Short mmCIF file of C-alpha atoms in Angstrom, two decimals:
data_model
loop_
_atom_site.label_atom_id
_atom_site.label_comp_id
_atom_site.label_asym_id
_atom_site.label_seq_id
_atom_site.Cartn_x
_atom_site.Cartn_y
_atom_site.Cartn_z
CA MET F 1 -12.34 16.58 -37.25
CA ILE F 2 -14.26 16.01 -34.64
CA PRO F 3 -12.96 12.22 -34.24
CA ARG F 4 -9.55 13.85 -34.24
CA VAL F 5 -10.55 16.30 -31.10
CA GLY F 6 -12.55 13.45 -29.50
CA PHE F 7 -9.17 10.95 -29.86
CA PHE F 8 -6.97 14.21 -28.77
CA PHE F 9 -9.21 14.33 -25.45
CA ARG F 10 -9.11 10.70 -24.52
CA PHE F 11 -5.08 10.85 -25.07
CA LEU F 12 -5.22 13.65 -22.45
CA VAL F 13 -7.36 12.14 -20.16
CA THR F 14 -4.86 8.84 -20.06
CA LEU F 15 -1.87 11.46 -18.91
CA VAL F 16 -3.67 12.46 -15.61
CA PRO F 17 -3.29 10.16 -12.75
CA ILE F 18 -6.87 8.10 -12.21
CA ILE F 19 -6.25 9.33 -8.35
CA SER F 20 -5.02 12.79 -6.65
CA ALA F 21 -2.04 12.16 -4.77
CA LEU F 22 -2.03 13.68 -1.55
CA ASP F 23 0.66 15.56 0.23
CA VAL F 24 3.10 12.92 2.30
CA PRO F 25 2.52 14.51 5.90
CA GLU F 26 5.64 14.94 7.67
CA ASN F 27 5.19 12.38 10.14
CA VAL F 28 4.84 10.02 7.55
CA LYS F 29 7.60 11.05 5.85
CA ASP F 30 9.67 10.78 9.20
CA PHE F 31 8.31 7.08 9.70
CA TYR F 32 9.01 6.16 6.00
CA ASP F 33 12.56 7.37 6.35
CA HIS F 34 12.82 5.30 10.10
CA VAL F 35 11.69 2.39 8.62
CA ARG F 36 14.27 2.22 5.78
CA GLY F 37 17.18 4.01 7.79
CA LYS F 38 16.75 1.19 10.42
CA GLY F 39 17.31 -1.58 7.74
CA LYS F 40 14.79 -4.55 8.67
CA CYS F 41 11.73 -5.36 11.07
CA GLY F 42 13.12 -6.40 14.43
CA ASN F 43 9.19 -7.71 15.37
CA VAL F 44 8.39 -9.81 12.28
CA LEU F 45 4.75 -11.10 12.81
CA LYS F 46 5.51 -13.47 9.85
CA GLY F 47 8.26 -13.83 7.24
CA GLY F 48 9.57 -15.74 4.60
CA PHE F 49 7.75 -14.29 1.51
CA ASN F 50 9.08 -12.76 -1.87
CA SER F 51 8.40 -9.71 -3.53
CA MET F 52 9.49 -10.82 -6.78
CA ASP F 53 10.24 -14.21 -8.19
CA GLY F 54 13.47 -15.27 -7.17
CA ASP F 55 14.60 -13.08 -4.54
CA SER F 56 16.00 -13.50 -1.14
CA GLY F 57 12.91 -14.58 0.19
CA ASP F 58 12.96 -12.68 3.66
CA PHE F 59 9.75 -10.23 3.41
CA GLY F 60 7.52 -10.19 6.31
CA TYR F 61 4.86 -8.53 7.96
CA CYS F 62 6.25 -6.06 10.12
CA GLY F 63 4.80 -5.32 13.97
CA ASP F 64 7.37 -2.85 15.26
CA TYR F 65 4.85 -0.59 15.80
CA LEU F 66 1.76 -2.45 16.40
CA GLU F 67 1.33 -2.11 19.87
CA LYS F 68 2.26 2.05 20.07
CA TYR F 69 0.35 2.75 16.67
CA ASN F 70 -1.65 0.11 15.91
CA ILE F 71 -0.35 -0.73 12.20
CA ILE F 72 1.45 -3.15 10.34
CA TYR F 73 3.37 -2.57 7.37
CA ILE F 74 5.81 -5.12 4.77
CA GLN F 75 9.33 -4.72 5.14
CA GLY F 76 12.35 -6.93 3.69
CA LYS F 77 16.09 -6.45 5.07
CA LYS F 78 18.85 -3.91 3.81
CA GLY F 79 16.33 -1.10 3.96
CA GLN F 80 14.31 -2.63 1.51
CA LEU F 81 10.31 -2.25 1.59
CA THR F 82 8.53 -4.18 -1.49
CA ASN F 83 7.52 -3.40 -4.76
CA MET F 84 4.06 -3.17 -6.59
CA ASP F 85 2.80 -5.53 -8.76
CA ILE F 86 -0.38 -5.77 -10.20
CA ASP F 87 -3.64 -7.40 -9.24
CA CYS F 88 -6.62 -7.35 -11.50
CA ASP F 89 -8.89 -9.80 -9.54
CA GLY F 90 -12.56 -9.17 -9.18
CA ALA F 91 -15.13 -7.31 -11.44
CA GLN F 92 -13.96 -6.71 -15.07
CA THR F 93 -16.64 -4.63 -16.18
CA SER F 94 -14.47 -1.53 -17.08
CA GLY F 95 -11.06 -0.34 -17.82
CA ASP F 96 -8.48 -0.08 -21.09
CA GLY F 97 -7.79 -3.26 -21.64
CA ARG F 98 -4.30 -3.36 -19.85
CA CYS F 99 -5.20 -6.13 -17.32
CA ALA F 100 -5.51 -8.19 -20.40
CA SER F 101 -1.71 -9.51 -20.21
CA SER F 102 -2.66 -10.86 -16.40
CA THR F 103 -1.74 -14.45 -16.36
CA ASP F 104 -3.24 -15.14 -13.29
CA THR F 105 -6.54 -13.09 -12.87
CA GLN F 106 -9.41 -14.59 -10.67
CA SER F 107 -12.98 -14.01 -10.83
CA GLN F 108 -13.62 -12.49 -7.16
CA THR F 109 -11.56 -10.60 -4.67
CA THR F 110 -11.40 -12.27 -1.03
CA PHE F 111 -13.66 -10.16 0.58
CA LYS F 112 -16.77 -10.48 -2.27
CA THR F 113 -18.99 -12.07 -0.03
CA ARG F 114 -18.85 -9.17 2.39
CA LEU F 115 -19.33 -6.62 -0.19
CA THR F 116 -22.38 -8.68 -1.78
CA SER F 117 -23.97 -8.56 2.05
CA TRP F 118 -24.09 -4.68 1.56
CA GLY F 119 -25.62 -4.84 -1.49
CA GLN F 120 -22.64 -3.85 -3.87
CA GLY F 121 -20.54 -6.14 -6.33
CA ASP F 122 -17.17 -7.04 -6.23
CA LEU F 123 -14.37 -4.90 -6.07
CA ASN F 124 -13.11 -3.55 -9.52
CA SER F 125 -9.28 -3.32 -9.89
CA TYR F 126 -10.07 -0.58 -12.39
CA ILE F 127 -11.76 1.34 -9.82
CA HIS F 128 -11.06 0.53 -6.36
CA PRO F 129 -7.61 1.22 -5.45
CA TYR F 130 -7.24 -1.89 -3.42
CA VAL F 131 -4.22 -3.80 -1.68
CA VAL F 132 -3.76 -7.37 -2.17
CA PHE F 133 -2.30 -8.13 2.01
CA GLY F 134 -2.24 -10.88 3.66
CA ASN F 135 -1.23 -14.76 2.75
CA GLU F 136 -2.97 -17.98 2.52
CA GLY F 137 -2.28 -21.77 1.07
CA SER F 138 -1.87 -25.32 1.81
CA LYS F 139 1.26 -26.12 0.14
CA PRO F 140 4.09 -27.72 2.35
CA ASN F 141 5.84 -24.82 4.36
CA TRP F 142 3.86 -22.60 2.48
CA PRO F 143 3.82 -19.34 5.05
CA ASN F 144 0.32 -18.05 5.89
CA PHE F 145 -0.54 -14.47 7.18
CA ASP F 146 -3.78 -13.74 8.40
CA PRO F 147 -4.19 -9.70 8.96
CA LYS F 148 -7.34 -10.11 10.85
CA GLU F 149 -5.72 -12.24 13.61
CA TYR F 150 -4.21 -8.77 14.88
CA GLY F 151 -7.39 -6.25 14.46
CA VAL F 152 -6.95 -5.33 10.80
CA GLU F 153 -10.47 -5.40 9.33
CA PRO F 154 -11.39 -6.35 5.92
CA LEU F 155 -12.14 -3.69 3.57
CA SER F 156 -10.57 -1.54 6.13
CA VAL F 157 -8.68 1.65 4.73
CA MET F 158 -4.79 1.49 4.22
CA ALA F 159 -2.05 4.20 3.32
CA ILE F 160 0.70 3.57 0.52
CA VAL F 161 3.41 5.79 0.20
CA CYS F 162 4.91 5.16 -3.78
CA ASN F 163 6.68 7.27 -5.95
CA ASP F 164 7.03 10.10 -3.11
CA GLN F 165 3.12 9.90 -2.67
CA LEU F 166 0.81 9.38 -0.83
CA PHE F 167 -2.37 6.99 -1.60
CA TYR F 168 -5.16 5.90 0.84
CA GLY F 169 -6.81 2.47 -0.40
CA VAL F 170 -8.36 -0.70 1.19
CA TRP F 171 -7.48 -4.07 2.06
CA GLY F 172 -9.62 -5.51 -0.69
CA ASP F 173 -7.51 -9.18 -1.44
CA THR F 174 -5.23 -11.89 -0.29
CA ASN F 175 -2.23 -13.54 -1.65
CA GLY F 176 -2.98 -17.09 -2.41
CA ASP F 177 -0.72 -20.27 -3.53
CA ASP F 178 -1.22 -20.44 -7.24
CA GLY F 179 2.16 -19.38 -7.98
CA ASP F 180 5.83 -20.90 -7.08
CA GLN F 181 7.04 -18.85 -4.02
CA PRO F 182 4.54 -17.00 -1.62
CA MET F 183 4.59 -13.25 -2.70
CA VAL F 184 3.98 -9.91 -1.18
CA GLY F 185 3.68 -6.31 -2.40
CA GLU F 186 0.60 -5.98 -4.54
CA ALA F 187 -2.47 -3.79 -5.77
CA SER F 188 -5.04 -3.36 -8.26
CA ILE F 189 -4.10 -1.52 -11.62
CA ALA F 190 -6.02 1.69 -10.28
CA LEU F 191 -3.66 2.37 -7.26
CA ALA F 192 -0.64 0.95 -9.37
CA THR F 193 -1.48 3.44 -12.07
CA SER F 194 -1.88 6.62 -9.42
CA CYS F 195 1.65 5.83 -8.25
CA PHE F 196 3.57 4.96 -11.64
CA GLY F 197 1.57 5.78 -14.45
CA ASN F 198 -0.31 4.20 -17.47
CA GLY F 199 2.70 2.07 -18.03
CA VAL F 200 1.85 -0.48 -15.79
CA ASN F 201 -0.32 -3.57 -16.95
CA GLY F 202 -1.38 -6.82 -15.51
CA ASN F 203 1.82 -8.19 -16.54
CA GLN F 204 3.83 -5.21 -15.57
CA GLY F 205 4.20 -3.27 -12.20
CA HIS F 206 6.85 -1.38 -10.25
CA ASP F 207 10.24 -3.79 -9.38
CA GLU F 208 11.77 -1.30 -7.08
CA ASN F 209 11.15 -2.39 -3.36
CA ASP F 210 10.61 1.38 -1.95
CA VAL F 211 6.49 1.05 -1.73
CA LEU F 212 5.36 1.77 2.03
CA TYR F 213 2.01 -0.48 2.78
CA ILE F 214 0.61 0.50 5.90
CA ALA F 215 -2.51 -1.71 7.24
CA PHE F 216 -4.42 -0.13 10.72
CA THR F 217 -5.77 -1.98 12.94
CA GLY F 218 -9.24 -1.80 14.86
CA GLN F 219 -12.95 -1.17 13.77
CA ASP F 220 -12.31 2.83 13.40
CA ALA F 221 -10.05 2.11 10.13
CA ALA F 222 -13.30 0.23 8.17
CA PRO F 223 -15.59 2.15 6.42
CA GLY F 224 -18.20 -0.56 6.09
CA ALA F 225 -20.99 -0.57 4.26
CA ASN F 226 -22.09 3.32 4.22
CA GLY F 227 -18.81 4.92 5.08
CA ALA F 228 -17.05 4.28 1.52
CA ASN F 229 -18.41 4.85 -2.08
CA TRP F 230 -18.47 1.02 -3.36
CA SER F 231 -20.61 2.17 -6.21
CA ALA F 232 -18.59 4.44 -7.60
CA SER F 233 -17.87 4.43 -11.56
CA THR F 234 -14.19 5.99 -11.60
CA SER F 235 -11.20 5.63 -9.17
CA ALA F 236 -11.36 9.09 -8.22
CA GLU F 237 -14.68 8.82 -6.73
CA PHE F 238 -14.08 5.84 -4.56
CA SER F 239 -10.78 7.21 -3.31
CA SER F 240 -12.15 10.75 -2.57
CA SER F 241 -14.86 8.58 -0.28
CA ILE F 242 -11.91 7.38 2.11
CA ASN F 243 -9.44 10.50 2.09
CA GLN F 244 -10.67 11.89 5.26
CA LEU F 245 -10.59 8.68 7.14
CA GLY F 246 -7.24 8.43 5.50
CA ASN F 247 -6.19 11.65 6.85
CA LYS F 248 -7.46 10.53 10.39
CA LEU F 249 -5.91 6.95 10.29
CA VAL F 250 -2.15 8.50 9.31
CA GLU F 251 -2.19 10.80 12.31
CA ARG F 252 -1.35 7.58 14.34
CA VAL F 253 1.91 7.35 12.53
CA GLY F 254 5.51 8.31 12.91
CA SER F 255 5.10 10.41 16.24
CA GLY F 256 7.88 9.77 17.93
CA THR F 257 10.30 7.73 15.52
CA ASN F 258 12.68 10.35 14.82
CA LEU F 259 13.10 11.26 18.02
CA ASN F 260 16.31 9.35 18.64
CA ALA F 261 17.89 10.39 15.69
CA ARG F 262 17.00 14.04 16.55
CA ALA F 263 18.29 13.63 20.29
CA ASP F 264 21.35 12.10 18.60
CA LYS F 265 21.66 15.13 16.13
CA ALA F 266 20.95 17.73 19.19
CA VAL F 267 23.77 16.09 21.06
CA LEU F 268 25.88 16.55 18.21
CA PHE F 269 25.49 20.18 17.83
CA SER F 270 25.18 20.98 21.15
CA ALA F 271 28.91 19.40 21.50
CA TYR F 272 29.85 21.37 18.46
CA LEU F 273 28.81 24.79 20.13
CA LEU F 274 30.66 23.85 23.00
CA GLY F 275 33.84 23.24 20.94
CA LEU F 276 33.46 26.17 19.25
CA PHE F 277 33.26 28.09 22.46
CA TRP F 278 35.84 26.44 23.83
CA ILE F 279 38.39 27.26 20.76
CA ILE F 280 37.30 30.64 20.64
CA SER F 281 37.93 31.26 24.40
#
């Protein structure tokens, strides 16, 4: 009887997202809708990336609001953002085995050396909600993008809007040139599970290009050695340690992006009222 109860309890646990979702603030909702509504990025810092194998290859790192909000995000064309593939790099000391299906797992993440200097181990895909952001490679004509050149700090907090939810993660890894195409849109299995449930695994993520990854520039976005619980044993523990900083950072986002749309609506409404008044009179 007890084993059955234990199994049932473990089953229930698997149904609960490992990180609690946050309500998407109105300014972030406005920004998400604004970015998708305008269709494409005007200031592409670096383009020529793929969201999935064989697609158009016109995804890029967008700097449209780099000066105004101190943010960089990934965007394609025709209103597309990017997807969420699964990254299982780093420490493999825990987890439920879903990373076993990954065919490109690396033994360490990009910033392991920095974590080690803080007395910490490497990031763990099952525990740390990290984003793969930036691209590096030495293959001919391979596009490279280093977010640090624009002020994004390693292991800084990022905001992720996925499945109509908001989560915070950290910039924890970069895309290499081990594949056939330069890819964007990838996150740890901890973050992907929170966004899309336990159906994701090392070889199956979320294919729709509707995920918004926002990186913040500046030292104030980086929790550093003592500002996050890097030694957390669960993703919920780690997430709770960066939520306050994340909430502060997203206050930068979106203020004013819908002013033009709101102004247009106001003009149309005023014209409607004037027309109605003219008809009545």
